[in-house]
Amino acid sequence: MKTVQLDKNKHDRHRFDCGIDALNNYLKIMASQQAKKDNTRTFVLEDTNCAEHVVGYYTLTMTPIDLTLLPLKLLKKHQNASSGGLIARLAVDQRYKGNGYGEWLLIDALKKLLMASETVAFPLVIVDAKDGAEYFYEKYGFTAFQDTENKLFITISDVRASISD
Ligand SMILES: CC(C)(COP(=O)(O)OP(=O)(O)OC[C@H]1O[C@@H](n2cnc3c(N)ncnc32)[C@H](O)[C@@H]1OP(=O)(O)O)[C@@H](O)C(=O)NCCC(=O)NCCS
C-alpha cells in the first residue's frame, strides 16, 4: 500500500464519506485548493480495485507550538522551538472502516513527518482529534496537551524510536 497526493482530476472526492461532514467537505472543496497554494498537502490511499475511490486521506502542514501547554521537562527541552508538524485531518471512508486503514494512514503520515523533520527540524507532531478520536491517537502514543480536549502531541524522538523498532 502507498499513499499518493490527492489529484482532483483522478480521485472521486464526492464519493468519500467518513461520517463527518467537515472532513468530507474538506476533501471535496478545500484540500486541492490548499495544496495548490502550498498551505497543506493531502495524501490519499486509493482502493486497489478502483484507483478513483479514496479509502482514506490525511492532510499535513505545520503549526505553532504553545510551549506553555507542554509538561515542564519537554518545555525546557524545546523552549527554542516554535513549530510542530500537524496532522490536520485524517479520515477513513465508512465503507472501509475497521480494517486497519486508519492505523496504516497514521503510521504513513508519521513516517512522512519524520522524514521532513530530518531536513527542517521540529520536535513534535500535533493532531487535532475530531469527535472523540483522541482515544484513537492515544492508542498510538499521543498525549493530550494540558488543558485541551482534542489537541494531542507525540515527540519526533518517540516517532523515530517506534518507527525504527
Ligand atoms: C478514526 C478513524 C480514522 C479510524 O479508522 P479505521 O480504519 O476504522 O481504524 P483501524 O481499523 O485502523 O483501527 C485501529 C484501531 O483504532 C481503534 N479505533 C478506530 N476508531 C476509533 C475511534 N474513533 N476512537 C478510538 N479508537 C478507535 C480501533 O478499534 C482499532 O483498535 P484495535 O486494533 O485495538 O481494535 C476512522 O474511524 C474515521 O475516519 N473516523 C472519522 C474521522 C475521524 O474521527 N478522524 C480522526 C480525527 S480527525
XYZ file of C-alpha atoms and ligand atoms in Angstrom:
213
model
C 0.000 0.000 0.000
C 1.120 3.531 -0.597
C -0.390 6.988 -0.451
C -0.338 9.457 -3.310
C -1.036 13.156 -3.367
C -4.686 13.997 -3.919
C -5.383 14.554 -7.618
C -8.729 16.227 -8.187
C -8.773 15.030 -11.804
C -8.390 11.422 -10.753
C -9.864 10.896 -7.274
C -13.622 10.866 -6.755
C -13.781 13.328 -3.861
C -17.582 13.448 -3.906
C -17.924 9.745 -3.154
C -15.843 9.967 0.031
C -17.874 9.631 3.246
C -16.233 9.169 6.641
C -19.411 10.145 8.507
C -18.177 13.606 9.475
C -19.316 16.399 7.156
C -16.415 18.720 7.966
C -13.886 16.053 6.961
C -15.842 15.064 3.826
C -16.164 18.695 2.775
C -12.512 19.414 3.348
C -11.584 16.699 0.871
C -14.251 17.806 -1.619
C -13.721 21.544 -1.523
C -10.564 22.651 0.247
C -7.804 20.058 0.035
C -6.874 20.567 -3.574
C -7.038 24.377 -3.394
C -4.925 24.445 -0.233
C -2.292 22.200 -1.802
C -2.133 24.442 -4.865
C -1.418 27.369 -2.545
C 1.297 25.343 -0.736
C -0.627 25.658 2.548
C -1.249 21.946 3.137
C -0.561 18.593 1.495
C -3.241 15.909 1.291
C -2.367 12.274 0.678
C -4.906 9.615 -0.218
C -4.935 5.850 -0.097
C -6.580 4.535 -3.255
C -8.795 1.442 -3.378
C -6.670 -1.251 -5.050
C -9.674 -2.312 -7.171
C -10.506 1.198 -8.340
C -7.897 3.936 -8.012
C -10.554 6.679 -8.241
C -12.073 5.531 -4.956
C -10.481 7.041 -1.864
C -10.145 4.628 1.088
C -8.835 7.336 3.387
C -6.821 10.517 3.485
C -4.695 12.708 5.701
C -3.569 16.304 5.494
C -0.207 17.596 6.685
C 1.072 21.065 7.443
C 2.946 22.946 10.179
C 1.526 24.648 13.269
C 2.842 26.904 16.044
C 3.590 25.123 19.345
C 2.182 26.571 22.550
C 5.105 25.587 24.775
C 3.195 26.505 27.936
C 0.857 23.539 27.369
C 3.735 21.038 27.473
C 4.946 19.123 30.527
C 7.839 21.001 32.202
C 10.526 18.590 31.044
C 9.531 18.968 27.389
C 9.032 22.703 27.753
C 12.648 23.058 28.912
C 13.981 20.811 26.182
C 12.104 22.562 23.362
C 11.974 26.157 24.593
C 13.671 27.422 21.422
C 11.321 25.590 19.081
C 8.360 27.336 17.526
C 6.657 24.921 15.123
C 5.457 21.361 15.015
C 4.229 19.115 12.218
C 0.433 18.924 12.146
C -1.755 16.021 11.080
C -4.579 18.408 10.368
C -7.052 15.775 9.211
C -7.186 12.005 8.948
C -10.232 10.019 7.916
C -11.273 6.664 6.510
C -14.370 6.193 4.350
C -17.104 4.349 6.303
C -17.120 1.542 3.698
C -13.526 0.662 4.640
C -13.533 1.285 8.419
C -12.353 -1.312 10.928
C -9.806 -2.903 8.580
C -6.655 -1.270 9.879
C -6.557 1.531 7.290
C -6.754 4.254 9.947
C -3.730 2.808 11.712
C -1.875 2.405 8.438
C -2.604 6.005 7.389
C -1.497 7.356 10.769
C 1.826 5.498 10.559
C 2.294 6.630 6.958
C 1.673 10.268 7.994
C 4.160 9.928 10.869
C 6.790 8.464 8.527
C 6.395 11.424 6.167
C 6.651 13.912 9.026
C 9.695 12.130 10.450
C 11.374 12.330 7.058
C 10.512 16.046 6.756
C 11.888 16.695 10.249
C 15.278 15.277 9.253
C 15.578 18.240 6.851
C 13.659 21.035 8.604
C 13.824 20.099 12.270
C 10.764 20.259 14.506
C 10.319 18.446 17.810
C 6.633 17.496 17.930
C 3.821 16.117 15.834
C 0.438 17.531 16.757
C -3.042 16.261 15.880
C -6.485 17.804 16.030
C -8.724 14.943 17.084
C -12.323 15.339 15.956
C -15.398 13.723 17.567
C -13.840 11.630 20.319
C -10.976 10.351 18.197
C -8.481 11.226 20.984
C -8.613 7.589 22.038
C -7.549 6.525 18.544
C -4.422 8.693 18.811
C -3.673 7.817 22.446
C -3.542 4.189 21.410
C -0.534 5.119 19.231
C 1.379 7.053 21.912
C -0.054 10.572 21.556
C -0.587 12.603 24.757
C -3.198 15.315 25.253
C -1.836 18.838 25.745
C -2.544 20.131 29.239
C -5.921 21.883 29.472
C -7.017 20.985 25.963
C -9.500 18.346 24.960
C -8.769 17.469 21.406
C -5.197 18.525 20.678
C -2.581 15.845 21.218
C 1.129 15.506 20.555
C 3.909 12.980 20.202
C 7.606 13.837 20.122
C 9.543 13.237 16.935
C 12.065 11.277 19.010
C 9.281 8.883 20.072
C 8.112 8.605 16.458
C 11.705 7.846 15.385
C 12.068 5.204 18.111
C 8.762 3.479 17.325
C 9.242 3.512 13.563
C 12.768 2.120 13.729
C 11.638 -0.681 16.105
C -10.734 7.227 13.414
C -10.630 6.503 12.043
C -9.601 7.220 11.191
C -10.194 5.053 12.300
O -10.098 4.392 11.060
P -10.255 2.809 10.923
O -9.704 2.405 9.612
O -11.637 2.408 11.230
O -9.306 2.345 12.124
P -8.471 0.983 12.236
O -9.268 -0.136 11.643
O -7.111 1.209 11.709
O -8.427 0.825 13.809
C -7.241 0.931 14.510
C -7.559 0.897 15.987
O -8.162 2.119 16.408
C -9.407 1.874 17.047
N -10.322 2.954 16.673
C -10.881 3.149 15.468
N -11.630 4.278 15.508
C -11.537 4.787 16.740
C -12.088 5.939 17.411
N -12.890 6.813 16.785
N -11.766 6.127 18.694
C -10.952 5.259 19.349
N -10.387 4.158 18.772
C -10.688 3.929 17.504
C -9.843 0.516 16.522
O -10.719 -0.135 17.421
C -8.534 -0.217 16.367
O -8.114 -0.699 17.633
P -7.852 -2.296 17.839
O -6.737 -2.613 16.861
O -7.427 -2.372 19.258
O -9.139 -2.925 17.508
C -11.996 6.432 11.329
O -12.939 5.830 12.171
C -12.538 7.777 10.883
O -12.247 8.203 9.784
N -13.362 8.420 11.710
C -13.975 9.665 11.340
C -12.975 10.774 11.259
C -12.110 10.890 12.481
O -12.586 10.750 13.612
N -10.813 11.163 12.232
C -9.800 11.250 13.250
C -9.609 12.591 13.821
S -9.582 13.942 12.749
